[in-house]
PDB file of C-alpha atoms in Angstrom:
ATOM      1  CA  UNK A 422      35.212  54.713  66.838  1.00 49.00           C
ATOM      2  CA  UNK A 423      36.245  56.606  63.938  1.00 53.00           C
ATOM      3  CA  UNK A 424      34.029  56.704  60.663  1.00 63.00           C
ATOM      4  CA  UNK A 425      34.851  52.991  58.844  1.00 85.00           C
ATOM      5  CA  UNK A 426      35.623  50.788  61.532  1.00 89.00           C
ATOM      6  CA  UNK A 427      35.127  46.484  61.112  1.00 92.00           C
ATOM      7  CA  UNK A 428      35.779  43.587  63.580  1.00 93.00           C
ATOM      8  CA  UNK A 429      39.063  42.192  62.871  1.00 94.00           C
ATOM      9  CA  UNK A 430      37.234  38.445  62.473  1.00 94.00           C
ATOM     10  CA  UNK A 431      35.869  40.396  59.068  1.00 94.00           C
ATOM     11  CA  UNK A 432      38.627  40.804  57.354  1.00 95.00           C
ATOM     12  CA  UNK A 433      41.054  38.986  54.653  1.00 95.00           C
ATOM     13  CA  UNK A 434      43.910  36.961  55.406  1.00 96.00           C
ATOM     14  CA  UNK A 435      45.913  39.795  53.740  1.00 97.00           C
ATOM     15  CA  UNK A 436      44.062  42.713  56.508  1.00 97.00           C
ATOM     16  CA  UNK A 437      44.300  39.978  59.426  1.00 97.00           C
ATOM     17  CA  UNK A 438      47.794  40.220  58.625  1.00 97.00           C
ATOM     18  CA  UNK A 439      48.599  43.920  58.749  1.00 97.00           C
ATOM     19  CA  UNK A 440      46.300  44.375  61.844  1.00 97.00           C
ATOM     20  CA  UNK A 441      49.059  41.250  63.563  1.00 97.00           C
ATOM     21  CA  UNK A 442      52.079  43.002  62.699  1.00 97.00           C
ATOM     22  CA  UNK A 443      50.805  46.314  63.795  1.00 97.00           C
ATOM     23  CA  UNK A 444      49.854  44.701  67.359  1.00 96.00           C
ATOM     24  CA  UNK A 445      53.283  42.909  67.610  1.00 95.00           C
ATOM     25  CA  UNK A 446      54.833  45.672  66.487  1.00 94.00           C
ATOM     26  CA  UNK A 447      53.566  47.933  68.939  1.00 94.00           C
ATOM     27  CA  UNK A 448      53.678  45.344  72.047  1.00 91.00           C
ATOM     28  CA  UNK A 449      57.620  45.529  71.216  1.00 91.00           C
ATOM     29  CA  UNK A 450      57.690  49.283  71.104  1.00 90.00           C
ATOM     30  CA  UNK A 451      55.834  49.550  74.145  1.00 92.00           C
ATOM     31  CA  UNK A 452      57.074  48.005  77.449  1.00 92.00           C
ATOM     32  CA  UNK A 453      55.428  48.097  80.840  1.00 94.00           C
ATOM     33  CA  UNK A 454      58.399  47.978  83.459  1.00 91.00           C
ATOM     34  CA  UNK A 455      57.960  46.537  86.359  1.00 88.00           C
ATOM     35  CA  UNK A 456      54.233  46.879  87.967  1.00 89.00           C
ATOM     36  CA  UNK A 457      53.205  48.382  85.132  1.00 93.00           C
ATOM     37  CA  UNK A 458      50.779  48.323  82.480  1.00 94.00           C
ATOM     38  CA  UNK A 459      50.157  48.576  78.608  1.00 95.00           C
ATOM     39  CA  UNK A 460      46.895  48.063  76.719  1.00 95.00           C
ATOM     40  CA  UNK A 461      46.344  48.472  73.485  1.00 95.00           C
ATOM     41  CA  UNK A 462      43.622  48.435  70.964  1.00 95.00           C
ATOM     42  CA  UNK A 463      43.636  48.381  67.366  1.00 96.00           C
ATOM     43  CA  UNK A 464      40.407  48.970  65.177  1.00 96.00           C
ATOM     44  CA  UNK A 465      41.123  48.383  61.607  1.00 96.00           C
ATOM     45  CA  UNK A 466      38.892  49.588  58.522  1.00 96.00           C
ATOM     46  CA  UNK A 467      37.748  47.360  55.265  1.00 95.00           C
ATOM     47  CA  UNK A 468      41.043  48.451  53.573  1.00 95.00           C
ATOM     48  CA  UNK A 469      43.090  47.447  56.916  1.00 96.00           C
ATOM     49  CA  UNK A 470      44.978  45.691  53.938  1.00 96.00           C
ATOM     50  CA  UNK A 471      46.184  48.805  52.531  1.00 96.00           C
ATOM     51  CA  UNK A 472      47.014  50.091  56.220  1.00 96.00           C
ATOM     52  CA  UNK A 473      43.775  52.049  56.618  1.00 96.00           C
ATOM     53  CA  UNK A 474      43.037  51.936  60.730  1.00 96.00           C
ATOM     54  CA  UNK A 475      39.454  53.711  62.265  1.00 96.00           C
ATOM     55  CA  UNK A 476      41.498  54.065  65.285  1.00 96.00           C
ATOM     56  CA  UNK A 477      44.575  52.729  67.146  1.00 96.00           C
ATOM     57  CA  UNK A 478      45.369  53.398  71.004  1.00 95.00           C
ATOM     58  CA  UNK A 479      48.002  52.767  72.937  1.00 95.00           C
ATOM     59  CA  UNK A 480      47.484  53.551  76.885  1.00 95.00           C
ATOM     60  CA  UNK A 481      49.456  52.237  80.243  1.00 94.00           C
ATOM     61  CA  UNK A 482      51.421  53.143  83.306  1.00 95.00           C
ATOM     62  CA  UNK A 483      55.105  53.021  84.055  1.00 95.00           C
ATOM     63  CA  UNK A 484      55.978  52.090  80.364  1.00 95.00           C
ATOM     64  CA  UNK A 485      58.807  52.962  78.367  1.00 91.00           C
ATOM     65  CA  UNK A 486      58.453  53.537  74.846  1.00 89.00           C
ATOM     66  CA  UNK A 487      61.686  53.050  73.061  1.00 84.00           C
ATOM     67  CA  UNK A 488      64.005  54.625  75.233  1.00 84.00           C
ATOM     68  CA  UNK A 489      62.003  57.071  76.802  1.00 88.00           C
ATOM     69  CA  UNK A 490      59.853  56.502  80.382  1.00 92.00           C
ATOM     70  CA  UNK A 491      56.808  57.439  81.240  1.00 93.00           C
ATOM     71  CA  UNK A 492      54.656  57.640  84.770  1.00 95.00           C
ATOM     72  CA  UNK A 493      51.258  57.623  82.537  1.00 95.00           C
ATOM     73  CA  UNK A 494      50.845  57.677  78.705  1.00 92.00           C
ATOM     74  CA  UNK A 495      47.118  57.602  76.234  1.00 93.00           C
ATOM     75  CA  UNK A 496      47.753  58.148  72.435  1.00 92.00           C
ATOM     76  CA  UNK A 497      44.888  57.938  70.612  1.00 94.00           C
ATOM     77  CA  UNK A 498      45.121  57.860  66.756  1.00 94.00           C
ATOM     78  CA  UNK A 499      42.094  58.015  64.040  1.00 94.00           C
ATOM     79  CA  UNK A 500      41.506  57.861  60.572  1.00 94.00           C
ATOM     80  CA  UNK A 501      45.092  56.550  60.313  1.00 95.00           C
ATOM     81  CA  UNK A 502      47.156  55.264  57.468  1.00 95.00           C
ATOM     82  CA  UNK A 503      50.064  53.802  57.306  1.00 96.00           C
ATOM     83  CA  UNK A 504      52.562  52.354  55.125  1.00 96.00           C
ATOM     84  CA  UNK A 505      52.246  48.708  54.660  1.00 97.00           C
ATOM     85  CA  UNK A 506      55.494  47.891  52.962  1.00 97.00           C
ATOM     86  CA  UNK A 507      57.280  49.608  55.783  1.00 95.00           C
ATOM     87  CA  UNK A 508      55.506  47.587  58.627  1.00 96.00           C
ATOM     88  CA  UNK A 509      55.847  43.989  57.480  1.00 97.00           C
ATOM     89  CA  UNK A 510      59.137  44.438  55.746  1.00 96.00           C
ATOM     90  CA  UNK A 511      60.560  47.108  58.076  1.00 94.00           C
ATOM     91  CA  UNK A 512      58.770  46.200  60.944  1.00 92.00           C
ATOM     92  CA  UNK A 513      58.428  49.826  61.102  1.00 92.00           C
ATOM     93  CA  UNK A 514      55.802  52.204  61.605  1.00 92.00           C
ATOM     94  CA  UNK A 515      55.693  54.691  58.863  1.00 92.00           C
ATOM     95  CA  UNK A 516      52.696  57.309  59.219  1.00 92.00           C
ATOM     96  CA  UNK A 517      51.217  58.721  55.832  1.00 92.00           C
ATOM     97  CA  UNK A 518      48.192  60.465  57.509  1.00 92.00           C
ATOM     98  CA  UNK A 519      47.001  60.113  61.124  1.00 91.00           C
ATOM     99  CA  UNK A 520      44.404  62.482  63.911  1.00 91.00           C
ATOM    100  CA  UNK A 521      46.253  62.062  67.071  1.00 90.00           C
ATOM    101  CA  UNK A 522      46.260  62.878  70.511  1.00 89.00           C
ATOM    102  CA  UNK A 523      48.992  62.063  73.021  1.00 88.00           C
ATOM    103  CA  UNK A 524      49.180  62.560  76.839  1.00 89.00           C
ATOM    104  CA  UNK A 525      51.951  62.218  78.662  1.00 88.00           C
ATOM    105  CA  UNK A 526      53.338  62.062  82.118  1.00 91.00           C
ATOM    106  CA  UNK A 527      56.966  62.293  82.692  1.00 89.00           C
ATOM    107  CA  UNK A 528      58.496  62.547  86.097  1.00 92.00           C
ATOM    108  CA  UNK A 529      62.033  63.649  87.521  1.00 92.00           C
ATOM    109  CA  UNK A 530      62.714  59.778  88.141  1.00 93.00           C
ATOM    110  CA  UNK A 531      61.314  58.726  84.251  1.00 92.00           C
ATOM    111  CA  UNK A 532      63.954  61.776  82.806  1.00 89.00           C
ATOM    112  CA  UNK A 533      66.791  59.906  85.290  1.00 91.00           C
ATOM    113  CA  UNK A 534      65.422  56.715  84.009  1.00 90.00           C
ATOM    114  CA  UNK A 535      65.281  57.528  80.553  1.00 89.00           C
ATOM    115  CA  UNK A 536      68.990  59.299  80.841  1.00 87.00           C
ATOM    116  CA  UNK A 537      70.622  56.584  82.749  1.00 86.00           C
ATOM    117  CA  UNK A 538      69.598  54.432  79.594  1.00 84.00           C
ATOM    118  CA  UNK A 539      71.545  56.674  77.017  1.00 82.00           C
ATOM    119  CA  UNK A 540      74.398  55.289  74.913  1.00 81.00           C
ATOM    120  CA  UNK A 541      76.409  58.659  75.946  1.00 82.00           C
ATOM    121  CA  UNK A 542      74.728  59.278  79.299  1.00 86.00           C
ATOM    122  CA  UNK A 543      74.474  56.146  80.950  1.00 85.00           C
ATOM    123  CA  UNK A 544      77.721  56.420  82.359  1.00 86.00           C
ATOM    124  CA  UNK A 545      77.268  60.134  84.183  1.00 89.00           C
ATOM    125  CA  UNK A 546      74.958  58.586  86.949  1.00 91.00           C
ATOM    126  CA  UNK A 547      72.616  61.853  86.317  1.00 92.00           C
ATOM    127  CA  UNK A 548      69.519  62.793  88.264  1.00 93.00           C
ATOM    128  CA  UNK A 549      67.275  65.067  87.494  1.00 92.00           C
ATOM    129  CA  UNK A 550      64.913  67.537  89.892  1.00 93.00           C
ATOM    130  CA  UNK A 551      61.813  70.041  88.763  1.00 91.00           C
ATOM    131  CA  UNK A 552      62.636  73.346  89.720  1.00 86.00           C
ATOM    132  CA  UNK A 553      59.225  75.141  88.912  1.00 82.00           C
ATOM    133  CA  UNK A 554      59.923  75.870  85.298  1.00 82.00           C
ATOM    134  CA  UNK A 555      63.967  75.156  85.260  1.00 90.00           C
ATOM    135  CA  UNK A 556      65.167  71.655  85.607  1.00 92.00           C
ATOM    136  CA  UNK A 557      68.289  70.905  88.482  1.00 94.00           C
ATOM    137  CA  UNK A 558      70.682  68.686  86.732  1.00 93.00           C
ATOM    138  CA  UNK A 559      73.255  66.175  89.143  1.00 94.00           C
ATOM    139  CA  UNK A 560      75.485  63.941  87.778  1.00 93.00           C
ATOM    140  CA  UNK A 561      79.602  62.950  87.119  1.00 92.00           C
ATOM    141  CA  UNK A 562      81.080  64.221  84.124  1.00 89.00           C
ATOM    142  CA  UNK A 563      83.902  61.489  82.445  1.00 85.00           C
ATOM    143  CA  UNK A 564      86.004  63.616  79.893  1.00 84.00           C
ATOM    144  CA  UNK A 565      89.254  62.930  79.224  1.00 79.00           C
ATOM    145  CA  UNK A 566      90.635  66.405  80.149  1.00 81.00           C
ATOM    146  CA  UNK A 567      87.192  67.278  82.297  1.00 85.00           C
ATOM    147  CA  UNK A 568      85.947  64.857  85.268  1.00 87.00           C
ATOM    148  CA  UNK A 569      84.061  64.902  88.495  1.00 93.00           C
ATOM    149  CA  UNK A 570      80.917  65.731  89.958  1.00 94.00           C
ATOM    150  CA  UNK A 571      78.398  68.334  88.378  1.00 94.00           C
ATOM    151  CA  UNK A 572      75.370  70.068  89.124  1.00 95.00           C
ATOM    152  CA  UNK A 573      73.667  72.276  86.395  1.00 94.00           C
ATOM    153  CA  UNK A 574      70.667  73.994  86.039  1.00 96.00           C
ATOM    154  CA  UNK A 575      68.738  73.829  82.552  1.00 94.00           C
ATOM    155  CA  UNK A 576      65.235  74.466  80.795  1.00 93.00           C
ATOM    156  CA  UNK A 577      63.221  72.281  78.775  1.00 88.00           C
ATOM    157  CA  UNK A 578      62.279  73.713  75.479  1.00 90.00           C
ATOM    158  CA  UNK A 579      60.185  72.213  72.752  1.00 87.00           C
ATOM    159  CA  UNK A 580      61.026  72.607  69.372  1.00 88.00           C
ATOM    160  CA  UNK A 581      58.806  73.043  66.012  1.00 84.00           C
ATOM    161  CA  UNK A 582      59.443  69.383  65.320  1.00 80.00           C
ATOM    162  CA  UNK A 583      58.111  68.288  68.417  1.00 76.00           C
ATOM    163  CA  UNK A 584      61.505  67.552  69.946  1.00 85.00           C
ATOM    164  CA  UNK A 585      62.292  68.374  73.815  1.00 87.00           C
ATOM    165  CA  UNK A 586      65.960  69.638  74.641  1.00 91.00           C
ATOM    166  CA  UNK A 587      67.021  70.711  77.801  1.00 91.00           C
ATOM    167  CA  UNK A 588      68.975  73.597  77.451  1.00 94.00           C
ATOM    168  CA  UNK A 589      72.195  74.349  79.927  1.00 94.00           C
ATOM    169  CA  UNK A 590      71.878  77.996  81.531  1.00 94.00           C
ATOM    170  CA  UNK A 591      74.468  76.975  84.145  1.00 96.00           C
ATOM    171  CA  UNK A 592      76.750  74.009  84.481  1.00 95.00           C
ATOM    172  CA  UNK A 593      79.680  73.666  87.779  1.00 95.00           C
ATOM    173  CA  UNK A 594      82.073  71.409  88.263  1.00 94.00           C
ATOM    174  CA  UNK A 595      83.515  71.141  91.926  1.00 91.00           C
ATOM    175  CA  UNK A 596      81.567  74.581  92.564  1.00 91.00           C
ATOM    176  CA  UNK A 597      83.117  75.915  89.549  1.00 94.00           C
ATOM    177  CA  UNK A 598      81.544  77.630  86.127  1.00 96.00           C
ATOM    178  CA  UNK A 599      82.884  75.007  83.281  1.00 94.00           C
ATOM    179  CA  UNK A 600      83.692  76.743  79.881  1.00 93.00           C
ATOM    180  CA  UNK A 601      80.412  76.875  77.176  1.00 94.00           C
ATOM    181  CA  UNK A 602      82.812  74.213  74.954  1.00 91.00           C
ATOM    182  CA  UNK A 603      82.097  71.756  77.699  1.00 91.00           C
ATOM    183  CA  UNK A 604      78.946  72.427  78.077  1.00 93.00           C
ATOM    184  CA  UNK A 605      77.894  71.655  74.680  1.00 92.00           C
ATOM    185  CA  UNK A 606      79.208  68.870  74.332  1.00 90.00           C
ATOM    186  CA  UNK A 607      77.268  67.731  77.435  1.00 91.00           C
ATOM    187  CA  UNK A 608      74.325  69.426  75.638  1.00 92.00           C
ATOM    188  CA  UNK A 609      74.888  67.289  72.643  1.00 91.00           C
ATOM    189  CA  UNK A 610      75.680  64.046  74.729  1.00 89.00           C
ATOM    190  CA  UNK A 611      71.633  64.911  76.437  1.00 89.00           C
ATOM    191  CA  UNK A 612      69.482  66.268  73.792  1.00 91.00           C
ATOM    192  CA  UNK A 613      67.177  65.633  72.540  1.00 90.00           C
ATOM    193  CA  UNK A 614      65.951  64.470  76.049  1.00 86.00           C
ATOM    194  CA  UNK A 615      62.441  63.266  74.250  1.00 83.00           C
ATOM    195  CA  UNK A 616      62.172  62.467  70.324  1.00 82.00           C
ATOM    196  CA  UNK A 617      59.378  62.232  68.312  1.00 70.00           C
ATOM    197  CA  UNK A 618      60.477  59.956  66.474  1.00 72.00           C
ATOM    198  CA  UNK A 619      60.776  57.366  69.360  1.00 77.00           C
ATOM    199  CA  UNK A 620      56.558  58.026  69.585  1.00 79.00           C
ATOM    200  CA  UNK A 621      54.084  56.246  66.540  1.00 81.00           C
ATOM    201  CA  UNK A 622      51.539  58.359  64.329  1.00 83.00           C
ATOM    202  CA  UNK A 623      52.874  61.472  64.843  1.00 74.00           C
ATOM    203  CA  UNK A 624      51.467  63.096  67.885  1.00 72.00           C
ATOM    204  CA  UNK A 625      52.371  66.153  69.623  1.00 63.00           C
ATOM    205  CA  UNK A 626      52.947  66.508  72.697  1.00 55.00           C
ATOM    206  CA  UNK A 627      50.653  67.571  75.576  1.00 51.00           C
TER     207      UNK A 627
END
């Protein structure tokens, strides 16, 4: 545990009630899907209170956190505070200083998963293959003017914010090249394909 760490039965009413809303909040934020798993584990300091935590971890398999599905996931956060107002008036989980480290496991069927859940994608019916470092891309476009089947190939690129897009370097419809206007706007309808802000304490990604 990190430096600072006390047994939950220690505390106040007032740090008994942060550490609750941090659990709940996280048990929401966190789902297992079917046969999977989520643990997680929350040691609070003396000032949990003031929303000072020795450690929080958050670990499972075939889980989806917000909208985005994972095979395997382990975030481990220390020394971490957080804003209190924000978590039990909010229910949100506002990071003001945190250590952590985040492992993730994403495969071609958690990207589908995670894209067939999309208020602009969940319509297209996409599927997604690993093609070493490029990304295959299948799928029904429903424009107005532009419709049919698709198949694209992309690369995933991480940005300085810790965002993941996956960027279009080819895109057919019917066998044919569609123009670069279309295929922004499917960019745009995609990315980003993983947020940070969907993940807690501000990790990066590994």
């Amino acid at each position: 545990y990190a430096q600072g760490a006390v047994s939950v039965a220690s505390l106040d009413p007032a740090g008994k009630r942060v550490v609750s809303a941090l659990e709940n909040h996280l048990k929401k934020r966190v789902k297992a899907q079917t046969g999977g798993v989520v643990n997680v584990k929350v040691v609070p300091t003396a000032r949990a209170a003031q929303g000072h935590f020795a450690q929080i971890a958050v670990s499972g398999r075939n889980a989806r956190i917000k909208k985005l599905h994972v095979s395997e996931f382990s975030l481990n956060a220390k020394n971490v505070i957080l804003d209190v107002p924000a978590l039990l008036n909010r229910n949100d989980i506002e990071t003001r200083r945190s250590n952590t480290a985040l492992r993730a496991v994403i495969s071609e069927n958690d990207l589908t998963r995670t894209l067939a859940g999309g208020k602009r994608t969940s319509q297209m019916g996409l599927k997604v293959k690993y093609q070493g470092e490029q990304m295959f891309v299948t799928g029904n476009l429903n424009y107005t003017l532009i419709n049919g089947p698709i198949s694209g190939i992309g690369k995933l690129r991480r940005t300085p914010d810790e965002k993941v897009y996956l960027d279009i370097l080819s895109m057919k419809l019917r066998g044919v090249e569609i123009p670069q206007m279309v295929k922004n706007r499917f960019s745009s309808s995609i990315n980003p394909v993983i947020d940070y802000g969907d993940l807690p304490f501000n990790p990066n990604f590994k």
